[in-house]
Structure formats: structure tokens, C-alpha cells
mmCIF file of C-alpha atoms in Angstrom:
data_model
loop_
_atom_site.group_PDB
_atom_site.id
_atom_site.type_symbol
_atom_site.label_atom_id
_atom_site.label_comp_id
_atom_site.label_asym_id
_atom_site.label_seq_id
_atom_site.Cartn_x
_atom_site.Cartn_y
_atom_site.Cartn_z
ATOM 1 C CA MET C 255 0.071 0.015 -0.077
ATOM 2 C CA ASN C 256 1.043 3.662 -0.600
ATOM 3 C CA ALA C 257 0.931 6.679 1.653
ATOM 4 C CA THR C 258 -0.071 10.087 0.904
ATOM 5 C CA GLY C 259 1.515 13.182 2.419
ATOM 6 C CA ASN C 260 -0.855 12.911 5.280
ATOM 7 C CA ASN C 261 0.434 9.435 6.140
ATOM 8 C CA THR C 262 -2.988 8.068 4.967
ATOM 9 C CA TYR C 263 -2.576 4.526 3.409
ATOM 10 C CA VAL C 264 -4.205 4.065 0.134
ATOM 11 C CA ILE C 265 -4.421 1.255 -2.267
ATOM 12 C CA PRO C 266 -1.560 1.233 -4.966
ATOM 13 C CA PHE C 267 -2.304 3.065 -7.766
ATOM 14 C CA HIS C 268 -2.212 0.184 -10.277
ATOM 15 C CA HIS C 269 -4.986 -1.518 -8.679
ATOM 16 C CA ARG C 270 -7.055 1.597 -8.728
ATOM 17 C CA ALA C 271 -6.121 2.240 -12.381
ATOM 18 C CA THR C 272 -7.104 -1.238 -13.354
ATOM 19 C CA VAL C 273 -10.457 -0.973 -11.590
ATOM 20 C CA ALA C 274 -11.006 2.657 -12.964
ATOM 21 C CA SER C 275 -10.319 1.304 -16.607
ATOM 22 C CA ILE C 276 -12.795 -1.576 -16.239
ATOM 23 C CA LEU C 277 -15.563 0.815 -14.804
ATOM 24 C CA ILE C 278 -15.189 3.103 -17.632
ATOM 25 C CA ALA C 279 -15.379 0.212 -20.291
ATOM 26 C CA LEU C 280 -18.416 -1.020 -18.384
ATOM 27 C CA ALA C 281 -20.103 2.382 -18.439
ATOM 28 C CA VAL C 282 -19.844 2.542 -22.391
ATOM 29 C CA ILE C 283 -21.199 -0.964 -22.839
ATOM 30 C CA GLY C 284 -23.898 -0.320 -20.145
ATOM 31 C CA ILE C 285 -24.992 3.081 -21.442
ATOM 32 C CA CYS C 286 -25.421 1.724 -24.875
ATOM 33 C CA GLY C 287 -26.860 -1.678 -23.857
ATOM 34 C CA ASN C 288 -29.517 -0.319 -21.355
ATOM 35 C CA GLY C 289 -30.341 2.454 -23.514
ATOM 36 C CA LEU C 290 -31.226 0.005 -26.389
ATOM 37 C CA VAL C 291 -33.260 -1.972 -23.907
ATOM 38 C CA ILE C 292 -35.336 1.090 -22.925
ATOM 39 C CA VAL C 293 -35.646 2.255 -26.606
ATOM 40 C CA SER C 294 -36.673 -1.298 -27.720
ATOM 41 C CA VAL C 295 -39.454 -1.441 -25.294
ATOM 42 C CA ILE C 296 -40.814 1.883 -26.201
ATOM 43 C CA VAL C 297 -40.851 1.382 -30.009
ATOM 44 C CA THR C 298 -41.760 -2.431 -30.177
ATOM 45 C CA LYS C 299 -45.416 -3.178 -29.666
ATOM 46 C CA LYS C 300 -44.604 -6.679 -28.662
ATOM 47 C CA LEU C 301 -42.394 -5.706 -25.897
ATOM 48 C CA ARG C 302 -44.998 -3.292 -24.100
ATOM 49 C CA THR C 303 -46.066 -5.785 -21.515
ATOM 50 C CA VAL C 304 -46.596 -5.297 -17.883
ATOM 51 C CA THR C 305 -43.408 -7.205 -16.749
ATOM 52 C CA ASN C 306 -41.351 -5.154 -19.137
ATOM 53 C CA ILE C 307 -42.366 -2.163 -17.094
ATOM 54 C CA LEU C 308 -40.189 -3.515 -14.384
ATOM 55 C CA VAL C 309 -37.603 -4.544 -16.832
ATOM 56 C CA VAL C 310 -37.253 -0.946 -18.016
ATOM 57 C CA ASN C 311 -36.987 0.387 -14.412
ATOM 58 C CA LEU C 312 -34.034 -2.173 -13.946
ATOM 59 C CA ALA C 313 -32.567 -0.867 -17.295
ATOM 60 C CA PHE C 314 -32.955 2.719 -16.136
ATOM 61 C CA ALA C 315 -31.339 2.212 -12.827
ATOM 62 C CA ASP C 316 -28.523 0.319 -14.455
ATOM 63 C CA LEU C 317 -28.147 3.094 -17.019
ATOM 64 C CA ALA C 318 -27.888 5.711 -14.321
ATOM 65 C CA THR C 319 -25.352 3.348 -12.527
ATOM 66 C CA CYS C 320 -23.191 3.380 -15.594
ATOM 67 C CA LEU C 321 -23.440 7.248 -16.140
ATOM 68 C CA ILE C 322 -22.084 7.568 -12.549
ATOM 69 C CA GLN C 323 -19.014 5.252 -12.962
ATOM 70 C CA PRO C 324 -16.864 7.749 -14.661
ATOM 71 C CA PHE C 325 -17.091 9.928 -11.570
ATOM 72 C CA LEU C 326 -15.820 7.077 -9.604
ATOM 73 C CA SER C 327 -12.985 6.622 -11.815
ATOM 74 C CA LEU C 328 -12.012 10.299 -11.230
ATOM 75 C CA GLY C 329 -11.364 9.491 -7.776
ATOM 76 C CA LEU C 330 -9.505 6.344 -8.340
ATOM 77 C CA LEU C 331 -7.220 7.811 -10.764
ATOM 78 C CA SER C 332 -6.432 10.806 -8.427
ATOM 79 C CA ASN C 333 -3.193 10.808 -6.627
ATOM 80 C CA ALA C 334 -3.957 14.201 -4.668
ATOM 81 C CA GLY C 335 -5.425 12.423 -1.660
ATOM 82 C CA ARG C 336 -8.962 14.098 -2.246
ATOM 83 C CA TYR C 337 -11.669 13.881 -4.801
ATOM 84 C CA PRO C 338 -10.808 16.049 -7.844
ATOM 85 C CA LEU C 339 -14.111 17.643 -7.778
ATOM 86 C CA HIS C 340 -15.984 19.508 -4.923
ATOM 87 C CA GLU C 341 -16.622 16.978 -1.846
ATOM 88 C CA VAL C 342 -20.323 17.527 -2.392
ATOM 89 C CA VAL C 343 -20.126 16.055 -5.796
ATOM 90 C CA CYS C 344 -18.469 12.850 -4.354
ATOM 91 C CA SER C 345 -21.211 12.642 -1.732
ATOM 92 C CA ALA C 346 -23.864 12.750 -4.306
ATOM 93 C CA VAL C 347 -22.148 10.198 -6.649
ATOM 94 C CA ALA C 348 -21.948 7.837 -3.536
ATOM 95 C CA GLY C 349 -25.639 8.486 -2.579
ATOM 96 C CA ALA C 350 -26.907 8.000 -6.266
ATOM 97 C CA MET C 351 -24.853 4.939 -6.655
ATOM 98 C CA PHE C 352 -26.334 3.075 -3.463
ATOM 99 C CA THR C 353 -29.822 4.334 -4.417
ATOM 100 C CA CYS C 354 -29.396 2.768 -7.864
ATOM 101 C CA ILE C 355 -27.983 -0.413 -6.644
ATOM 102 C CA CYS C 356 -30.878 -0.743 -3.972
ATOM 103 C CA CYS C 357 -33.439 -0.047 -6.569
ATOM 104 C CA SER C 358 -32.003 -2.908 -8.892
ATOM 105 C CA ALA C 359 -32.123 -5.359 -6.127
ATOM 106 C CA SER C 360 -35.617 -4.282 -5.302
ATOM 107 C CA THR C 361 -36.715 -4.477 -8.936
ATOM 108 C CA LEU C 362 -35.438 -7.915 -9.274
ATOM 109 C CA PHE C 363 -37.343 -8.990 -6.235
ATOM 110 C CA ALA C 364 -40.478 -7.517 -7.538
ATOM 111 C CA ILE C 365 -39.931 -9.221 -10.949
ATOM 112 C CA ALA C 366 -39.347 -12.458 -9.174
ATOM 113 C CA VAL C 367 -42.838 -12.122 -7.230
ATOM 114 C CA LEU C 368 -44.635 -10.891 -10.431
ATOM 115 C CA ARG C 369 -43.506 -13.843 -12.263
ATOM 116 C CA TRP C 370 -44.494 -16.180 -9.522
ATOM 117 C CA TYR C 371 -48.032 -14.608 -9.436
ATOM 118 C CA VAL C 372 -48.381 -14.671 -13.214
ATOM 119 C CA ILE C 373 -47.223 -18.327 -13.685
ATOM 120 C CA THR C 374 -48.887 -19.880 -10.512
ATOM 121 C CA ARG C 375 -52.070 -18.000 -11.104
ATOM 122 C CA SER C 376 -52.211 -18.395 -14.704
ATOM 123 C CA VAL C 377 -52.853 -14.757 -14.986
ATOM 124 C CA HIS C 378 -53.833 -13.400 -18.574
ATOM 125 C CA GLY C 379 -54.684 -9.874 -19.382
ATOM 126 C CA HIS C 380 -55.172 -7.320 -16.594
ATOM 127 C CA GLN C 381 -56.056 -9.139 -13.538
ATOM 128 C CA GLY C 382 -55.328 -8.712 -9.792
ATOM 129 C CA ILE C 383 -51.911 -7.063 -9.433
ATOM 130 C CA HIS C 384 -51.082 -7.660 -13.025
ATOM 131 C CA THR C 385 -52.002 -4.291 -14.194
ATOM 132 C CA PRO C 386 -49.912 -1.312 -15.699
ATOM 133 C CA ARG C 387 -51.285 1.152 -13.219
ATOM 134 C CA LYS C 388 -50.346 -1.058 -10.234
ATOM 135 C CA ILE C 389 -46.727 -1.871 -11.428
ATOM 136 C CA VAL C 390 -46.064 1.829 -12.212
ATOM 137 C CA LEU C 391 -47.097 2.443 -8.606
ATOM 138 C CA LEU C 392 -44.812 -0.360 -7.588
ATOM 139 C CA VAL C 393 -41.912 1.287 -9.461
ATOM 140 C CA MET C 394 -42.553 4.556 -7.639
ATOM 141 C CA ILE C 395 -42.556 2.737 -4.393
ATOM 142 C CA ILE C 396 -39.242 0.960 -5.137
ATOM 143 C CA TRP C 397 -37.592 4.333 -5.898
ATOM 144 C CA ILE C 398 -38.979 5.917 -2.746
ATOM 145 C CA TYR C 399 -37.793 2.991 -0.679
ATOM 146 C CA SER C 400 -34.445 3.077 -2.361
ATOM 147 C CA LEU C 401 -33.900 6.713 -1.683
ATOM 148 C CA THR C 402 -34.964 6.345 1.837
ATOM 149 C CA PHE C 403 -32.589 3.439 2.325
ATOM 150 C CA THR C 404 -29.799 5.656 1.186
ATOM 151 C CA VAL C 405 -30.818 8.845 2.713
ATOM 152 C CA LEU C 406 -32.321 8.038 6.075
ATOM 153 C CA PRO C 407 -29.165 6.185 7.759
ATOM 154 C CA THR C 408 -27.155 9.117 6.777
ATOM 155 C CA VAL C 409 -29.652 11.623 8.556
ATOM 156 C CA LEU C 410 -29.624 9.317 11.528
ATOM 157 C CA GLY C 411 -25.773 9.346 11.737
ATOM 158 C CA ALA C 412 -25.369 5.579 10.989
ATOM 159 C CA LYS C 413 -23.279 6.242 7.834
ATOM 160 C CA ALA C 414 -21.584 8.972 5.887
ATOM 161 C CA LEU C 415 -21.141 9.270 2.271
ATOM 162 C CA GLY C 416 -18.140 11.044 0.708
ATOM 163 C CA TYR C 417 -14.506 10.359 -0.322
ATOM 164 C CA SER C 418 -12.682 7.340 1.143
ATOM 165 C CA ARG C 419 -9.077 8.029 1.168
ATOM 166 C CA TYR C 420 -8.134 4.504 1.617
ATOM 167 C CA TYR C 421 -10.007 3.304 -1.643
ATOM 168 C CA SER C 422 -9.726 6.847 -3.267
ATOM 169 C CA SER C 423 -13.316 6.558 -4.381
ATOM 170 C CA CYS C 424 -16.786 7.815 -3.505
ATOM 171 C CA LEU C 425 -18.104 5.336 -0.881
ATOM 172 C CA LEU C 426 -19.215 4.878 2.639
ATOM 173 C CA VAL C 427 -17.003 6.741 5.185
ATOM 174 C CA ASP C 428 -17.015 6.724 8.923
ATOM 175 C CA SER C 429 -19.772 4.220 8.781
ATOM 176 C CA ASN C 430 -21.347 2.203 11.843
ATOM 177 C CA PRO C 431 -19.928 -1.360 11.496
ATOM 178 C CA PHE C 432 -23.234 -2.599 12.442
ATOM 179 C CA TYR C 433 -24.836 -0.892 9.371
ATOM 180 C CA ILE C 434 -22.437 -2.139 7.132
ATOM 181 C CA TYR C 435 -22.862 -5.748 8.322
ATOM 182 C CA SER C 436 -26.677 -5.341 8.264
ATOM 183 C CA GLN C 437 -26.533 -3.985 4.794
ATOM 184 C CA GLY C 438 -24.627 -7.061 3.577
ATOM 185 C CA SER C 439 -26.913 -9.404 5.273
ATOM 186 C CA SER C 440 -30.196 -7.597 3.912
ATOM 187 C CA LEU C 441 -28.892 -8.116 0.388
ATOM 188 C CA VAL C 442 -28.109 -11.646 1.107
ATOM 189 C CA ILE C 443 -31.576 -12.356 2.516
ATOM 190 C CA VAL C 444 -33.235 -10.567 -0.423
ATOM 191 C CA PHE C 445 -31.439 -12.731 -2.906
ATOM 192 C CA ILE C 446 -32.252 -15.661 -1.072
ATOM 193 C CA LEU C 447 -36.104 -14.861 -1.289
ATOM 194 C CA ILE C 448 -35.700 -14.194 -4.918
ATOM 195 C CA VAL C 449 -34.367 -17.590 -5.581
ATOM 196 C CA LEU C 450 -37.127 -19.031 -3.307
ATOM 197 C CA PHE C 451 -39.817 -17.466 -5.495
ATOM 198 C CA TYR C 452 -38.160 -19.051 -8.737
ATOM 199 C CA ILE C 453 -37.939 -22.405 -7.095
ATOM 200 C CA LEU C 454 -41.861 -22.113 -6.278
ATOM 201 C CA ILE C 455 -42.063 -21.300 -9.963
ATOM 202 C CA LEU C 456 -40.241 -24.542 -11.000
ATOM 203 C CA ARG C 457 -42.068 -26.511 -8.633
ATOM 204 C CA HIS C 458 -45.549 -25.278 -9.989
ATOM 205 C CA VAL C 459 -44.472 -25.847 -13.659
ATOM 206 C CA LEU C 460 -43.161 -29.395 -12.828
ATOM 207 C CA ARG C 461 -46.434 -30.307 -11.047
ATOM 208 C CA HIS C 462 -48.478 -28.872 -14.086
ATOM 209 C CA ASN C 463 -46.444 -30.980 -16.452
ATOM 210 C CA ARG C 464 -47.283 -33.982 -14.206
ATOM 211 C CA GLN C 465 -51.055 -33.364 -14.130
ATOM 212 C CA ILE C 466 -50.898 -33.023 -18.061
ATOM 213 C CA ARG C 467 -49.097 -36.584 -18.194
ATOM 214 C CA ASN C 468 -51.685 -37.919 -15.692
ATOM 215 C CA VAL C 469 -54.679 -36.620 -17.825
ATOM 216 C CA ILE C 470 -53.356 -38.168 -20.891
ATOM 217 C CA GLY C 471 -52.643 -41.503 -19.310
ATOM 218 C CA VAL C 472 -56.487 -41.653 -18.168
ATOM 219 C CA VAL C 473 -58.106 -40.460 -21.391
ATOM 220 C CA ASP C 474 -60.225 -43.149 -23.015
ATOM 221 C CA GLY C 475 -62.510 -42.284 -25.786
ATOM 222 C CA GLY C 476 -64.578 -39.269 -26.288
ATOM 223 C CA ARG C 477 -62.410 -36.007 -27.044
ATOM 224 C CA SER C 478 -58.905 -36.821 -26.697
ATOM 225 C CA PHE C 479 -56.275 -34.395 -25.015
ATOM 226 C CA THR C 480 -54.151 -32.271 -27.163
ATOM 227 C CA THR C 481 -51.953 -29.202 -26.501
ATOM 228 C CA ASP C 482 -53.023 -27.845 -29.806
ATOM 229 C CA ASP C 483 -56.603 -27.312 -29.012
ATOM 230 C CA CYS C 484 -56.058 -24.334 -26.793
ATOM 231 C CA PRO C 485 -52.688 -22.928 -25.733
ATOM 232 C CA ASN C 486 -53.938 -21.541 -22.571
ATOM 233 C CA ALA C 487 -56.716 -24.047 -21.349
ATOM 234 C CA THR C 488 -57.072 -27.831 -22.092
ATOM 235 C CA SER C 489 -59.812 -30.128 -21.139
ATOM 236 C CA SER C 490 -60.301 -34.070 -21.555
ATOM 237 C CA VAL C 491 -62.640 -36.803 -20.626
ATOM 238 C CA SER C 492 -61.775 -39.259 -18.000
ATOM 239 C CA ARG C 493 -62.726 -42.938 -17.954
ATOM 240 C CA GLU C 494 -65.886 -42.113 -15.892
ATOM 241 C CA GLY C 495 -66.985 -39.440 -18.380
ATOM 242 C CA ARG C 496 -65.988 -36.607 -15.833
ATOM 243 C CA PRO C 497 -64.445 -33.401 -17.649
ATOM 244 C CA LEU C 498 -60.944 -32.780 -16.548
ATOM 245 C CA LYS C 499 -59.786 -29.222 -16.770
ATOM 246 C CA ILE C 500 -56.235 -27.906 -16.398
ATOM 247 C CA LYS C 501 -55.285 -24.437 -16.739
ATOM 248 C CA GLY C 502 -52.369 -24.145 -19.210
ATOM 249 C CA ILE C 503 -49.145 -22.236 -18.772
ATOM 250 C CA ASN C 504 -48.301 -20.084 -21.572
ATOM 251 C CA LYS C 505 -44.973 -21.048 -23.042
ATOM 252 C CA MET C 506 -43.867 -17.533 -23.748
ATOM 253 C CA GLU C 507 -44.404 -16.627 -20.016
ATOM 254 C CA ILE C 508 -42.108 -19.690 -19.139
ATOM 255 C CA GLU C 509 -39.516 -18.394 -21.620
ATOM 256 C CA ILE C 510 -39.569 -14.938 -20.109
ATOM 257 C CA THR C 511 -39.125 -16.315 -16.769
ATOM 258 C CA LYS C 512 -36.273 -18.609 -17.767
ATOM 259 C CA ASN C 513 -34.600 -15.444 -19.201
ATOM 260 C CA LEU C 514 -35.157 -13.363 -16.148
ATOM 261 C CA PHE C 515 -33.904 -16.115 -13.760
ATOM 262 C CA ILE C 516 -30.435 -16.201 -15.909
ATOM 263 C CA VAL C 517 -30.314 -12.539 -15.270
ATOM 264 C CA VAL C 518 -31.104 -13.014 -11.627
ATOM 265 C CA CYS C 519 -28.499 -15.708 -11.252
ATOM 266 C CA VAL C 520 -25.817 -13.538 -12.966
ATOM 267 C CA ILE C 521 -26.593 -10.414 -10.889
ATOM 268 C CA GLU C 522 -26.722 -12.400 -7.637
ATOM 269 C CA ILE C 523 -22.992 -13.733 -8.131
ATOM 270 C CA CYS C 524 -22.035 -9.888 -8.536
ATOM 271 C CA PHE C 525 -24.127 -8.798 -5.255
ATOM 272 C CA LEU C 526 -23.278 -11.904 -3.172
ATOM 273 C CA ILE C 527 -19.548 -11.481 -3.619
ATOM 274 C CA HIS C 528 -19.705 -7.956 -2.558
ATOM 275 C CA SER C 529 -22.323 -8.738 0.303
ATOM 276 C CA VAL C 530 -20.094 -11.421 1.893
ATOM 277 C CA ASN C 531 -17.045 -9.061 1.541
ATOM 278 C CA LEU C 532 -18.953 -6.302 3.408
ATOM 279 C CA ILE C 533 -19.678 -8.822 6.276
ATOM 280 C CA ILE C 534 -15.800 -9.568 6.632
ATOM 281 C CA PRO C 535 -14.365 -6.871 8.879
ATOM 282 C CA GLY C 536 -11.730 -4.617 7.995
ATOM 283 C CA GLN C 537 -10.268 -2.898 4.750
ATOM 284 C CA SER C 538 -8.746 -4.616 1.960
ATOM 285 C CA ILE C 539 -7.958 -4.390 -1.910
ATOM 286 C CA ALA C 540 -10.579 -7.153 -2.173
ATOM 287 C CA THR C 541 -13.322 -4.898 -1.129
ATOM 288 C CA LEU C 542 -12.540 -2.482 -3.966
ATOM 289 C CA TYR C 543 -12.471 -5.320 -6.633
ATOM 290 C CA SER C 544 -15.774 -6.817 -5.189
ATOM 291 C CA TYR C 545 -17.343 -3.240 -5.336
ATOM 292 C CA MET C 546 -15.988 -3.374 -9.251
ATOM 293 C CA ILE C 547 -17.886 -6.790 -9.582
ATOM 294 C CA LEU C 548 -20.993 -5.452 -8.004
ATOM 295 C CA LEU C 549 -21.224 -2.586 -10.589
ATOM 296 C CA THR C 550 -20.546 -5.166 -13.460
ATOM 297 C CA ASN C 551 -24.239 -6.177 -12.683
ATOM 298 C CA SER C 552 -25.336 -2.858 -14.669
ATOM 299 C CA VAL C 553 -24.335 -4.264 -18.039
ATOM 300 C CA VAL C 554 -25.464 -8.066 -17.922
ATOM 301 C CA ASN C 555 -29.126 -7.532 -18.772
ATOM 302 C CA PRO C 556 -28.905 -6.261 -22.261
ATOM 303 C CA ILE C 557 -26.307 -8.905 -23.077
ATOM 304 C CA ILE C 558 -28.597 -11.658 -21.819
ATOM 305 C CA TYR C 559 -31.686 -10.401 -23.461
ATOM 306 C CA GLY C 560 -29.777 -9.963 -26.687
ATOM 307 C CA LEU C 561 -28.593 -13.627 -26.564
ATOM 308 C CA LYS C 562 -31.801 -15.360 -25.035
ATOM 309 C CA HIS C 563 -34.980 -13.277 -25.574
ATOM 310 C CA PRO C 564 -36.214 -13.511 -29.128
ATOM 311 C CA ASN C 565 -38.368 -10.225 -28.990
ATOM 312 C CA PHE C 566 -35.440 -8.204 -27.796
ATOM 313 C CA GLN C 567 -33.285 -9.871 -30.425
ATOM 314 C CA GLU C 568 -35.610 -8.817 -33.092
ATOM 315 C CA ALA C 569 -36.026 -5.192 -31.692
ATOM 316 C CA PHE C 570 -32.256 -4.826 -31.271
ATOM 317 C CA LYS C 571 -31.622 -5.968 -34.923
ATOM 318 C CA SER C 572 -34.391 -3.629 -36.186
ATOM 319 C CA ILE C 573 -33.068 -0.599 -34.264
ATOM 320 C CA LEU C 574 -29.426 -1.165 -35.227
ATOM 321 C CA CYS C 575 -30.173 -2.088 -38.710
ATOM 322 C CA ARG C 576 -32.219 1.079 -39.219
ATOM 323 C CA ARG C 577 -29.608 3.329 -37.899
ATOM 324 C CA GLN C 578 -27.044 1.643 -40.025
ATOM 325 C CA LEU C 579 -29.314 2.022 -43.094
ATOM 326 C CA GLU C 580 -29.984 5.596 -42.429
ATOM 327 C CA HIS C 581 -26.308 6.215 -41.982
ATOM 328 C CA ASP C 582 -25.469 4.627 -45.471
ATOM 329 C CA VAL C 583 -28.225 6.612 -47.139
ATOM 330 C CA LYS C 584 -26.685 9.960 -45.653
ATOM 331 C CA THR C 585 -23.190 8.887 -46.919
#
């Protein structure tokens, strides 16, 4: 470790330069990718679904995170022992960063609950909580909660946001150790709950498929069971002549859930590494790298959508090809 003129130990410059370079690269990728996700949902009719309201909110939080990352890099690349800009800017950057991270985690939890509700209740159309107005209200609540989660502990003196001389970045400074441990623990609990909801979804789908196989096995005469008759509801006749009705699960809903689960798995790795590091007491270079891994979550969503989601693939190609065509026409 190096020491400044004030005998304050700081992380060596080559570690900080490495992290700063990666954050700048991630910022460029994330701004383009998340911006593309938001534009795709706006201009593509097939993507204007209730679930995608939360997906856009997640993309917006990630986009804001990427826009903030260059300001973090300024501090990492500084050897002056202070933030290059005003201290208030650094505090605002740290506050905005933690608010966006909290918003991302809360949105992922809301998506998991909504997916569970849609799949297990076989919800179609605008029923129950699955309405645009209620989801928009939920988005507002998520942002209010995220802002409160960041600001309230600062007001109560549990933490302070500003420039950390040790990490040469805008982070928590002079924080209550109990708050840091509770923050790491709360993130772990949230993601355990998210996984639990996806396990419940998997359990429901497996049980549903088993019911269909049982129905097919008891069909004898009458109208035979076929999945082509109706994609969302199926019926058949049992040996006793009693109609058997099973609510179907929309295949597209299952594919959407699979893609979102992949997103959650990747992001959980990013969050859990940093959360475990928060629980471990003391300062270390590992904390800086775990923070970098945490910020990596802001770029994974557009990549996974582009690789796995057919509707987003189509929208991405349409937008990018249109821009390329317009560029060729102008030249």
C-alpha cells in the first residue's frame, strides 16, 4: 500500500487504475446496452408488456449506474489524496450509486414476485396486481424505498457518504460497522427470497406437467387431449366421463421467466460477492474489486436479452439495422 503526504494509507495506484479502466469500459457498454433496452420497449409493440415495465425500470437504474461510474473513476485515478471535484459531488455520486443499486435489487425482487404470480395463478390480461397502473405504482414505491434506504441512515448518523481516502473513491465513510454488516446481510436475504420464488415457479411448472401426463394417461374415448386445441386451457374426458380441466401455462411466459432467472443468477453472483465481503470486517484491496464486480451487474441484462430473448433480439436488430441504413443513405 502507498501513503499520501498525510500518512494516510491508500490502495496502490495500479490496482485503482485497473478498476477505473474496467469501470469506464463497463460504463460505455452499459449506457449503450441499457439505452437499447429502454428504446426497444418504447418502439416495439410486442415488448410493451406489464413485466417489461419493471424491466425498463431495472434498465433505467442500471443506465444511471453506468453514467455515474466515470465519476467514480475520477477519484480512483487521483493521487492528490482528495476527490478532484467538490466534496459535495463525491457525496452525491456515492448516494446516487447506492440508491440505484438498491433499486436494482428491489426491482429484481419485484420481478420474481410478479413472475410467480403470473405463472402460478395463470394470469392473463389485466387481472389482480398484474395491471400497468399498479406496476407503475410499484416502481414509484421502489424508488422511494431506495432513496429512503440511502438517505435515512445518513440523516440518523449511521453512515456518511463521501470520499474514502483508503479506496480513493466515493463510498461509505465513517460508517457504523453494524450498519455495514446489516446492509450485507439484507442483500443476502433479499436474493435468497428471490431464488425461493423462482423455486416455487419451477415446482409449479413441474407439477403442472405431471398433471397433464396423468390426464393423458386416463383419457379413454371421447375427445382426446391435445395441447393444440387451446394454448391456455385444456380439457379432456376421464374414464368415468367426467371432464378434466387444467389451466395451461403460456409457453412464452415460461421462456420470459427462464431469461429473467438467468439475469437474476448472474446479478446474484455480483451482489453476493460484495455482500460477503461487506460482512468480513476490515479494509482490503478485495473490497475494491468486489465493488467493481458489484457494478458489473449494470451491463449483464442487455447482453442476456440479446442472446436469449427472441423479442428483444428482433427489436435490437431492427433498431441497429435502421440506424445503419440511415447512415448509409446519408453517406
